[in-house]
Amino acid sequence: LAPLLSAEDARREKIEELIEHLDNKKDEALEVSFRSIQKMFALVFKELIPEGSGSLKLILKHTLDAGADARTRVANFVGVGIRVKFPGGSEATSMSQLSGGQKTMVALCLIFAIQRCDPAPFYIFDEIDAALDASHRAALAKMVQRQASKVDDDGNAKEPTQFITTTFRPELIRASDKCYGVTHARKASTIRAIAEEEALRIIAEDTSRQRQHIGVA
């Protein structure tokens, strides 16, 4: 009976060693992924806001010894923080310090950073440019156009990413390949393909109505 128990204990010990090894590999991969996203976030932020700067940082419970393993280091993570600076403003370390448009830009920088590290086949954006000023909308449209291109910056072929977005602004319309108009009547929505010129006209008319409404108010 004793040798049988010893063999069982040995098998259990081997399984536990394997589990610990796989957990460490998983945590090491998590650290590598974060460092990649961290690097891309800084690059994307500089592309979207050339006069600004942005970085991601890990928030830790406490300082660890240099020899701590990956599992211990990951268990010490509390969250992810930001350190960003927009033109004309001071450095911010919390999303609560940012305006609505700035929060949108930081979120988009993170999305594009993740996309460059682990791209998805398509993205759906719902009026992501609503709180942005004209310069940021133009930078966003340029970024979307670049990410959706079938060639990279060096002219080499790459797998394109599809972006589907709703907007009431002209910048994304001009950067798009296809436009669709959505109308609503009798409790039903209708969608149809439209030319870029018609899409821009609809947006211009909508903007004009909003200005007239504000003027009346």
CSV table of C-alpha atoms in Angstrom, one decimal:
chain,number,residue,atom,x,y,z
A,1,LEU,CA,0.0,0.0,0.0
A,2,ALA,CA,2.8,2.4,0.9
A,3,PRO,CA,4.5,2.2,-2.6
A,4,LEU,CA,1.1,2.8,-4.2
A,5,LEU,CA,0.5,5.9,-2.2
A,6,SER,CA,4.0,7.2,-3.0
A,7,ALA,CA,3.4,6.7,-6.7
A,8,GLU,CA,0.1,8.6,-6.4
A,9,ASP,CA,1.8,11.4,-4.5
A,10,ALA,CA,4.5,11.6,-7.2
A,11,ARG,CA,1.9,11.9,-10.0
A,12,ARG,CA,0.0,14.6,-8.1
A,13,GLU,CA,3.3,16.5,-7.6
A,14,LYS,CA,4.1,16.3,-11.3
A,15,ILE,CA,0.6,17.6,-12.2
A,16,GLU,CA,1.0,20.5,-9.7
A,17,GLU,CA,4.4,21.3,-11.1
A,18,LEU,CA,2.9,21.4,-14.6
A,19,ILE,CA,0.0,23.6,-13.5
A,20,GLU,CA,2.5,26.0,-11.9
A,21,HIS,CA,4.7,26.0,-15.0
A,22,LEU,CA,1.7,26.8,-17.3
A,23,ASP,CA,0.5,29.5,-14.9
A,24,ASN,CA,3.9,31.2,-15.0
A,25,LYS,CA,4.0,30.9,-18.9
A,26,LYS,CA,0.5,32.5,-19.0
A,27,ASP,CA,1.6,35.3,-16.7
A,28,GLU,CA,4.8,35.9,-18.7
A,29,ALA,CA,2.7,36.1,-21.9
A,30,LEU,CA,0.4,38.7,-20.2
A,31,GLU,CA,3.4,40.8,-19.3
A,32,VAL,CA,4.8,40.6,-22.8
A,33,SER,CA,1.4,41.5,-24.2
A,34,PHE,CA,1.1,44.6,-22.0
A,35,ARG,CA,4.6,45.8,-22.9
A,36,SER,CA,3.7,45.5,-26.6
A,37,ILE,CA,0.4,47.4,-26.1
A,38,GLN,CA,2.3,50.0,-23.9
A,39,LYS,CA,4.8,50.6,-26.7
A,40,MET,CA,2.1,50.9,-29.4
A,41,PHE,CA,-0.1,53.2,-27.2
A,42,ALA,CA,2.8,55.7,-27.1
A,43,LEU,CA,3.3,55.5,-30.9
A,44,VAL,CA,-0.4,55.8,-31.7
A,45,PHE,CA,-0.9,58.7,-29.3
A,46,LYS,CA,1.9,60.6,-31.0
A,47,GLU,CA,0.3,59.9,-34.4
A,48,LEU,CA,-3.1,61.1,-33.4
A,49,ILE,CA,-1.9,64.0,-31.2
A,50,PRO,CA,1.5,65.0,-32.6
A,51,GLU,CA,2.1,67.8,-30.1
A,52,GLY,CA,1.1,65.6,-27.2
A,53,SER,CA,2.4,62.5,-25.4
A,54,GLY,CA,0.9,59.5,-23.8
A,55,SER,CA,1.9,56.3,-22.0
A,56,LEU,CA,0.4,53.4,-20.0
A,57,LYS,CA,1.6,52.2,-16.7
A,58,LEU,CA,0.8,49.3,-14.4
A,59,ILE,CA,-0.6,50.1,-11.0
A,60,LEU,CA,1.0,47.9,-8.4
A,61,LYS,CA,-0.1,46.9,-4.8
A,62,HIS,CA,3.5,47.2,-3.5
A,63,THR,CA,7.1,47.0,-4.6
A,64,LEU,CA,8.4,43.5,-5.2
A,65,ASP,CA,11.9,42.0,-5.0
A,66,ALA,CA,13.8,41.9,-8.3
A,67,GLY,CA,13.7,38.1,-8.3
A,68,ALA,CA,9.9,37.7,-8.1
A,69,ASP,CA,8.5,35.3,-10.7
A,70,ALA,CA,5.9,36.2,-13.3
A,71,ARG,CA,3.0,34.7,-11.3
A,72,THR,CA,3.9,36.9,-8.2
A,73,ARG,CA,4.3,40.0,-10.4
A,74,VAL,CA,1.0,39.6,-12.1
A,75,ALA,CA,-0.8,38.9,-8.8
A,76,ASN,CA,0.6,42.3,-7.7
A,77,PHE,CA,-1.1,44.2,-10.5
A,78,VAL,CA,-4.0,46.3,-9.5
A,79,GLY,CA,-4.9,48.0,-12.8
A,80,VAL,CA,-3.6,50.1,-15.7
A,81,GLY,CA,-3.1,53.8,-15.4
A,82,ILE,CA,-2.4,56.6,-17.9
A,83,ARG,CA,0.0,59.5,-18.2
A,84,VAL,CA,-1.0,61.8,-21.0
A,85,LYS,CA,-0.5,65.4,-22.1
A,86,PHE,CA,-2.5,67.2,-24.7
A,87,PRO,CA,-1.3,70.4,-26.4
A,88,GLY,CA,-1.8,73.5,-24.3
A,89,GLY,CA,-2.6,71.4,-21.2
A,90,SER,CA,-0.9,70.0,-18.2
A,91,GLU,CA,-0.1,66.3,-17.7
A,92,ALA,CA,-3.0,64.1,-16.6
A,93,THR,CA,-2.8,60.8,-14.7
A,94,SER,CA,-6.5,60.2,-14.4
A,95,MET,CA,-9.4,60.0,-17.0
A,96,SER,CA,-11.4,62.2,-14.7
A,97,GLN,CA,-9.0,65.1,-15.4
A,98,LEU,CA,-9.8,65.0,-19.1
A,99,SER,CA,-12.6,66.5,-21.3
A,100,GLY,CA,-15.0,64.3,-23.2
A,101,GLY,CA,-13.1,64.7,-26.4
A,102,GLN,CA,-9.8,63.9,-24.7
A,103,LYS,CA,-11.2,60.8,-23.1
A,104,THR,CA,-12.4,59.6,-26.5
A,105,MET,CA,-8.9,60.1,-27.9
A,106,VAL,CA,-7.3,58.2,-25.1
A,107,ALA,CA,-9.8,55.3,-25.6
A,108,LEU,CA,-9.2,55.3,-29.3
A,109,CYS,CA,-5.4,55.2,-28.8
A,110,LEU,CA,-5.8,52.1,-26.6
A,111,ILE,CA,-8.1,50.5,-29.2
A,112,PHE,CA,-5.6,51.1,-32.1
A,113,ALA,CA,-2.7,50.0,-29.9
A,114,ILE,CA,-4.4,46.7,-29.2
A,115,GLN,CA,-5.3,46.4,-32.9
A,116,ARG,CA,-1.7,46.7,-34.0
A,117,CYS,CA,-0.7,44.0,-31.5
A,118,ASP,CA,-3.6,41.6,-32.1
A,119,PRO,CA,-5.8,42.8,-35.0
A,120,ALA,CA,-9.4,41.8,-35.4
A,121,PRO,CA,-11.0,41.5,-38.8
A,122,PHE,CA,-13.4,44.4,-38.3
A,123,TYR,CA,-14.4,47.1,-35.8
A,124,ILE,CA,-17.8,48.8,-35.3
A,125,PHE,CA,-17.7,52.4,-34.0
A,126,ASP,CA,-20.8,54.3,-33.1
A,127,GLU,CA,-20.3,58.1,-33.5
A,128,ILE,CA,-16.8,58.0,-32.0
A,129,ASP,CA,-16.1,61.5,-33.4
A,130,ALA,CA,-19.1,63.2,-31.8
A,131,ALA,CA,-17.1,64.9,-29.0
A,132,LEU,CA,-14.0,65.6,-31.1
A,133,ASP,CA,-12.9,68.9,-32.7
A,134,ALA,CA,-12.1,69.2,-36.4
A,135,SER,CA,-8.3,68.5,-36.0
A,136,HIS,CA,-8.9,65.4,-33.9
A,137,ARG,CA,-11.6,64.2,-36.3
A,138,ALA,CA,-9.2,64.6,-39.3
A,139,ALA,CA,-6.4,62.7,-37.4
A,140,LEU,CA,-8.9,59.9,-36.6
A,141,ALA,CA,-10.1,59.7,-40.2
A,142,LYS,CA,-6.4,59.4,-41.4
A,143,MET,CA,-5.7,56.7,-38.8
A,144,VAL,CA,-8.8,54.7,-39.8
A,145,GLN,CA,-7.8,55.0,-43.5
A,146,ARG,CA,-4.3,53.8,-42.7
A,147,GLN,CA,-5.4,50.8,-40.6
A,148,ALA,CA,-7.9,49.8,-43.3
A,149,SER,CA,-5.4,50.0,-46.1
A,150,LYS,CA,-4.3,46.9,-48.0
A,151,VAL,CA,-0.6,48.0,-47.9
A,152,ASP,CA,1.6,49.2,-45.1
A,153,ASP,CA,3.6,52.4,-44.9
A,154,ASP,CA,6.4,50.7,-46.9
A,155,GLY,CA,4.1,49.6,-49.7
A,156,ASN,CA,4.0,46.0,-48.7
A,157,ALA,CA,0.8,44.0,-48.8
A,158,LYS,CA,-1.0,43.5,-45.5
A,159,GLU,CA,-4.3,42.1,-44.3
A,160,PRO,CA,-6.7,45.0,-44.2
A,161,THR,CA,-9.1,45.7,-41.3
A,162,GLN,CA,-12.7,46.8,-41.9
A,163,PHE,CA,-14.2,49.7,-40.0
A,164,ILE,CA,-17.9,50.2,-39.8
A,165,THR,CA,-18.8,53.5,-38.2
A,166,THR,CA,-21.8,55.9,-37.9
A,167,THR,CA,-21.1,59.6,-38.1
A,168,PHE,CA,-22.6,63.0,-38.5
A,169,ARG,CA,-19.2,64.6,-39.4
A,170,PRO,CA,-17.6,64.9,-42.8
A,171,GLU,CA,-14.0,63.7,-42.0
A,172,LEU,CA,-14.9,60.0,-41.7
A,173,ILE,CA,-17.2,60.3,-44.8
A,174,ARG,CA,-14.3,61.5,-46.9
A,175,ALA,CA,-12.0,58.7,-45.7
A,176,SER,CA,-14.6,56.0,-46.3
A,177,ASP,CA,-14.9,53.5,-49.3
A,178,LYS,CA,-18.7,53.1,-49.1
A,179,CYS,CA,-21.4,55.2,-47.6
A,180,TYR,CA,-24.9,54.1,-46.5
A,181,GLY,CA,-27.8,56.3,-45.5
A,182,VAL,CA,-30.2,55.2,-42.8
A,183,THR,CA,-33.7,56.6,-42.7
A,184,HIS,CA,-36.6,56.0,-40.3
A,185,ALA,CA,-40.3,56.1,-41.2
A,186,ARG,CA,-43.4,54.4,-39.8
A,187,LYS,CA,-41.4,52.7,-37.0
A,188,ALA,CA,-39.0,51.0,-39.5
A,189,SER,CA,-35.5,51.8,-40.5
A,190,THR,CA,-34.3,51.6,-44.1
A,191,ILE,CA,-30.7,51.5,-45.3
A,192,ARG,CA,-29.4,52.2,-48.8
A,193,ALA,CA,-26.1,52.8,-50.5
A,194,ILE,CA,-25.4,56.5,-51.3
A,195,ALA,CA,-22.6,58.4,-52.9
A,196,GLU,CA,-20.1,60.4,-50.9
A,197,GLU,CA,-21.5,63.7,-52.2
A,198,GLU,CA,-25.0,62.8,-51.0
A,199,ALA,CA,-23.7,61.8,-47.6
A,200,LEU,CA,-21.8,65.1,-47.2
A,201,ARG,CA,-24.9,67.0,-48.3
A,202,ILE,CA,-27.0,65.2,-45.6
A,203,ILE,CA,-24.5,66.0,-43.0
A,204,ALA,CA,-24.3,69.6,-44.1
A,205,GLU,CA,-28.1,69.9,-43.9
A,206,ASP,CA,-28.2,68.3,-40.5
A,207,THR,CA,-25.5,70.7,-39.2
A,208,SER,CA,-27.4,73.6,-40.7
A,209,ARG,CA,-30.6,72.5,-38.9
A,210,GLN,CA,-28.8,72.2,-35.6
A,211,ARG,CA,-27.3,75.7,-35.9
A,212,GLN,CA,-30.7,77.2,-36.8
A,213,HIS,CA,-32.2,75.4,-33.8
A,214,ILE,CA,-29.6,76.8,-31.5
A,215,GLY,CA,-30.1,80.2,-33.0
A,216,VAL,CA,-33.9,80.1,-32.3
A,217,ALA,CA,-33.3,78.8,-28.8
